[in-house]
Short mmCIF file of C-alpha atoms in Angstrom, two decimals:
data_model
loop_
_atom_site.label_atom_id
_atom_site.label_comp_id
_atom_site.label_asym_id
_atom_site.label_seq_id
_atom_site.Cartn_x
_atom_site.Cartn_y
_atom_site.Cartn_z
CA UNK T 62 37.31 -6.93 -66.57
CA UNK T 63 35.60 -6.43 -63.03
CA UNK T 64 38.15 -7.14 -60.26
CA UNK T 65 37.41 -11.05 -58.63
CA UNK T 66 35.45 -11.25 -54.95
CA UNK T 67 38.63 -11.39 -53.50
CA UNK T 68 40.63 -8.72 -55.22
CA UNK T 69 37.57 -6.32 -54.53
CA UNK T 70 37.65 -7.84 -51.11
CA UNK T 71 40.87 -6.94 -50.78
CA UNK T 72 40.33 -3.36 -52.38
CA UNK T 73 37.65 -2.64 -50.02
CA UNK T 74 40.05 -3.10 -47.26
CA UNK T 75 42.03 -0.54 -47.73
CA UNK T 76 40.01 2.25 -46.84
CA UNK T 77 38.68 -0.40 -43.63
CA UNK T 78 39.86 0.20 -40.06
CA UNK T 79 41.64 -2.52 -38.35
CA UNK T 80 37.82 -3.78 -37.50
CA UNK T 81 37.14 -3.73 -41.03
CA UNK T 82 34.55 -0.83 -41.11
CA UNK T 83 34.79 1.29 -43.76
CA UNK T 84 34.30 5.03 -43.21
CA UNK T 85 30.94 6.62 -42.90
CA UNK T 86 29.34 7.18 -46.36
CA UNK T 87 29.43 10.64 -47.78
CA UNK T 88 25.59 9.58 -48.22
CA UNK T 89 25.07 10.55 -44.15
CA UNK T 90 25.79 13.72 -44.56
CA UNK T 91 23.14 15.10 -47.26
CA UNK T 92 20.73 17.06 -45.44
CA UNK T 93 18.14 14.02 -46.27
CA UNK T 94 20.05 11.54 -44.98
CA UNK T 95 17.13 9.87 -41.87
CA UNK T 96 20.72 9.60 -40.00
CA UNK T 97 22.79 11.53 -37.82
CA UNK T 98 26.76 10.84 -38.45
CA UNK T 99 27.71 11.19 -34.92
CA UNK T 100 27.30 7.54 -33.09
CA UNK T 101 26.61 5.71 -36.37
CA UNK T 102 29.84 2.97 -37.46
CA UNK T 103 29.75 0.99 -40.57
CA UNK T 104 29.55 -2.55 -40.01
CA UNK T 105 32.60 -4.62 -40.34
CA UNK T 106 33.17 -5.57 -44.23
CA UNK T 107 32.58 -9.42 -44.53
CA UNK T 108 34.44 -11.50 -46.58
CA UNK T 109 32.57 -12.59 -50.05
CA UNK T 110 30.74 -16.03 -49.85
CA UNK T 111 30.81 -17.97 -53.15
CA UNK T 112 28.89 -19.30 -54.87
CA UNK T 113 26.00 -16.83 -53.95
CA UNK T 114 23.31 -18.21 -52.25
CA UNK T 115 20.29 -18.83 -54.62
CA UNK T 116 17.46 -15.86 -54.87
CA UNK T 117 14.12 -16.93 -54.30
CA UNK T 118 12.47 -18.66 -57.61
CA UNK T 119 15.67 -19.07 -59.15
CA UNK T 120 13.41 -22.45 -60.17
CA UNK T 121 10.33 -21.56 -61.37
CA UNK T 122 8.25 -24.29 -59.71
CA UNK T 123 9.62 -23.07 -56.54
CA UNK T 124 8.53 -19.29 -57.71
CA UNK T 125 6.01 -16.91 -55.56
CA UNK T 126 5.62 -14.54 -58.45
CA UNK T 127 4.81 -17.29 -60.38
CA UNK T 128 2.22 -18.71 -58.32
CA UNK T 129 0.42 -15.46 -57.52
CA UNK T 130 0.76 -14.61 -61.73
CA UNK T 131 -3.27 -13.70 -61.62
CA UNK T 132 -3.23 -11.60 -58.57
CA UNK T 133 -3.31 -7.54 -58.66
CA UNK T 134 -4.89 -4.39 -59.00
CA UNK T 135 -3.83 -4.69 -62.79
CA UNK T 136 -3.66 -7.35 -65.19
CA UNK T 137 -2.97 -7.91 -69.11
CA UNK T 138 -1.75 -10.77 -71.10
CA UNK T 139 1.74 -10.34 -69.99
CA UNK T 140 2.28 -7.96 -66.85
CA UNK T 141 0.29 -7.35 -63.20
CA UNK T 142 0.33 -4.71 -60.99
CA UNK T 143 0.39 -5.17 -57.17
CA UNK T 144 0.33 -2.65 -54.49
CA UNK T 145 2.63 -3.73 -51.74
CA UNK T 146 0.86 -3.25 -48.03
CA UNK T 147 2.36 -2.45 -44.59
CA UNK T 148 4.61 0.80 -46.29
CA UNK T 149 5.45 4.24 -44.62
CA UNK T 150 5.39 6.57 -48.41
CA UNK T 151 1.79 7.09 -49.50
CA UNK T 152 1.93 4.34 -52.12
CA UNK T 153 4.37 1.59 -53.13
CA UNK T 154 3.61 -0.67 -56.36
CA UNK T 155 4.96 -3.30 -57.67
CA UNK T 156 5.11 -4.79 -61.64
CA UNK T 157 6.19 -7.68 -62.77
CA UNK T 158 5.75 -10.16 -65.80
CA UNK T 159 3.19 -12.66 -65.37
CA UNK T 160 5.39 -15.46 -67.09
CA UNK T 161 8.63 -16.36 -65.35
CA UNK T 162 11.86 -14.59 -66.41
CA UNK T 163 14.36 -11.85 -64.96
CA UNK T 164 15.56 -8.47 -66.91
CA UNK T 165 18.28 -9.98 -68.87
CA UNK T 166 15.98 -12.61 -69.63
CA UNK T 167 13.28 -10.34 -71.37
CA UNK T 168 12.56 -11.07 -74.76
CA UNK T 169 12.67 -7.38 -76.83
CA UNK T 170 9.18 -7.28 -77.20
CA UNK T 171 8.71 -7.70 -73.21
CA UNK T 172 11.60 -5.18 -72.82
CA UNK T 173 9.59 -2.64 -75.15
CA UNK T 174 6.83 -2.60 -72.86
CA UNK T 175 8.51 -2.64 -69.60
CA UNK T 176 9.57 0.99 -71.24
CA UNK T 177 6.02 2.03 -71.95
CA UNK T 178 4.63 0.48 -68.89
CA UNK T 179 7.29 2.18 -66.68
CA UNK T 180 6.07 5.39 -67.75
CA UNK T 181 2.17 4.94 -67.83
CA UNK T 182 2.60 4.02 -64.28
CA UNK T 183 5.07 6.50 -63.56
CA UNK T 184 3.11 9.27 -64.72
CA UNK T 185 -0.09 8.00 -63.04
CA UNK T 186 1.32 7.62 -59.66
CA UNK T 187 2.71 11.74 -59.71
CA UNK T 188 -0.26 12.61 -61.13
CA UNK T 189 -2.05 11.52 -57.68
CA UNK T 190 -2.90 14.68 -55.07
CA UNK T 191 0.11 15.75 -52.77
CA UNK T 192 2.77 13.29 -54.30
CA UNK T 193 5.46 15.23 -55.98
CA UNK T 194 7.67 12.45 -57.32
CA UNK T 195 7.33 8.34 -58.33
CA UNK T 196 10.42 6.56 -57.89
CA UNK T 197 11.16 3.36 -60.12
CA UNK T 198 14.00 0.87 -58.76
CA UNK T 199 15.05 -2.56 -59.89
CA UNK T 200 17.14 -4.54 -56.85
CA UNK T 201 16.90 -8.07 -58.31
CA UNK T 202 19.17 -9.70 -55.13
CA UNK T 203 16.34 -11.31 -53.63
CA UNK T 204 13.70 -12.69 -56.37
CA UNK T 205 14.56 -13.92 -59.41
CA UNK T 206 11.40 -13.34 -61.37
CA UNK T 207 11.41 -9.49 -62.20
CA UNK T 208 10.09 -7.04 -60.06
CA UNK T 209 9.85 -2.99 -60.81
CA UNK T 210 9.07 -1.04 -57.73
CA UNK T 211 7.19 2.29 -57.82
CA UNK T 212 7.43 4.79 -54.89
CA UNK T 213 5.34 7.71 -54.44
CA UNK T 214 7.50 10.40 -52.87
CA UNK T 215 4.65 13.00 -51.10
CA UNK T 216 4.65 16.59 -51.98
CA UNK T 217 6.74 18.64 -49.51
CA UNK T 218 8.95 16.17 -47.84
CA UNK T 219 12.04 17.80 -49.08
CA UNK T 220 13.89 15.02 -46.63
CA UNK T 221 12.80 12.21 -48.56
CA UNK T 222 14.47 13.65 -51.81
CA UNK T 223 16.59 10.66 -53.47
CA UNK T 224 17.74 7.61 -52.74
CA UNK T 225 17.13 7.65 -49.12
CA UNK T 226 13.72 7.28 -49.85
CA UNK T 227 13.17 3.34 -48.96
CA UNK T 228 15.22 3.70 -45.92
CA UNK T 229 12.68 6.26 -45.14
CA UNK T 230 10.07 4.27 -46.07
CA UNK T 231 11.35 1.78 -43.44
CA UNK T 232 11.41 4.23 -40.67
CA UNK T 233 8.16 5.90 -40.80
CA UNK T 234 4.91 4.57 -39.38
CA UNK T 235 2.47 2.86 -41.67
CA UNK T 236 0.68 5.18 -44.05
CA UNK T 237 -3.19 4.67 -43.77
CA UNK T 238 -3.82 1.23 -45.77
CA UNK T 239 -7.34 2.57 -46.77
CA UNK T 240 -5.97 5.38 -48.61
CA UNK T 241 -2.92 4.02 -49.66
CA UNK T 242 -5.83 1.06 -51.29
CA UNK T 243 -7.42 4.40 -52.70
CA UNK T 244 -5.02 5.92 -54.51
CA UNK T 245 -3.94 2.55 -56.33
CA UNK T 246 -7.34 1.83 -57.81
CA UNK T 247 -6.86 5.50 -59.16
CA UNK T 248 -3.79 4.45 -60.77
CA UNK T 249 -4.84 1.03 -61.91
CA UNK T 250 -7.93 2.55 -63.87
CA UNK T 251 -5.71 5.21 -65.36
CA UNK T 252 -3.80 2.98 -66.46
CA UNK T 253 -6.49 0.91 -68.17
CA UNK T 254 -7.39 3.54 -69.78
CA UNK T 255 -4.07 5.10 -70.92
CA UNK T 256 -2.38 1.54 -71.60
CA UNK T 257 -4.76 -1.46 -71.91
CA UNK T 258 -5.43 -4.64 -69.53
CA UNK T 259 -7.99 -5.17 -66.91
CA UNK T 260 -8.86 -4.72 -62.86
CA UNK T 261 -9.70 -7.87 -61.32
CA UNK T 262 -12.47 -8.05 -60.26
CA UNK T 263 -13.86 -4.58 -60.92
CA UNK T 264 -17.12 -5.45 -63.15
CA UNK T 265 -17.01 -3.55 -66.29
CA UNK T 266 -20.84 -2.09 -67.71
CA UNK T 267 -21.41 -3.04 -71.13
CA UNK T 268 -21.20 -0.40 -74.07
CA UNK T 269 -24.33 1.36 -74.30
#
């Protein structure tokens, strides 16, 4: 059984400093670490705060993902596709399920294609010029409907190996939008035509 918020609490403070700051993670020392160890301190370890405050469209009237369920550069029956603007990598997407519901929530069916999905996109995104690597995360501490991100790592940044990657994202200016717009229509009709579904609002000529 997991320890309880305070026993872990409590755990956590034994490696803390009389401020409560833990030390420095081994993390800032990889050569891709965006930081330099000397001046950086941990911030002081806070107490936990029960119950947790809610996520955003814990209630699905309340929902954004829900709302915006026929918006994309992808549709089918069941999923969308976003790409999310205003990044630093060359492209980061988004999928989620058009219907309300979190990963533990999937039904198997939905679960089976998250699988097949993930990779499609996966593999479309690294097939792109000059992007080595597509990162897939799921967070799930701030939305409540599921949401898959996608991260295009570009080709030659040996510094944005890893998990440092959406801190790097954070850091670097904005990658050309135009571009960025490019390469995700390249993705989204790959994936139409490795997977299924539908661009919005791309008109389709009729069979010959």
């Amino acid at each position: 059984m997991a320890l309880r918020p305070d026993e872990f609490y409590a755990h956590a403070r034994t490696a803390a400093d009389g401020e409560r700051r833990l030390p420095l993670a081994r993390m800032t020392g990889w050569d891709v670490s965006p930081f330099e160890p000397e001046g950086l301190r941990v911030a002081p370890m806070r107490p936990p705060v029960l119950p947790e405050p809610a996520r955003h469209g814990e209630d699905p009237a309340d929902c954004g993902a829900c709302r915006d369920r026929d918006e994309g550069i992808w549709l089918d029956d069941r999923w969308r596709l976003t790409r999310i603007p205003g990044v630093g990598v060359p492209l980061v997407l988004m999928l989620y399920p058009r219907d309300h519901c979190d990963l533990t929530d999937l039904p198997d069916g939905l679960a089976a294609e998250l699988g097949v999905l993930t990779t499609h996109i996966a593999r479309h995104v690294q097939a792109l010029p000059h992007i080595s690597r597509a990162h897939v995360y799921r967070i799930g501490d701030g939305g409540a409907h599921l949401h898959i991100w996608f991260f295009a790592r570009p080709e030659g940044q040996a510094q944005l190996y890893g998990s440092w990657l959406p801190v790097w994202d954070d850091l670097l200016p904005e990658y050309p939008a135009e571009v960025a717009e490019a390469d995700a229509a390249v993705v989204a009709d790959a994936l139409v035509a490795s997977y299924g579904g539908r661009r919005p609002g791309v008109c389709e000529l009729p069979p010959a």
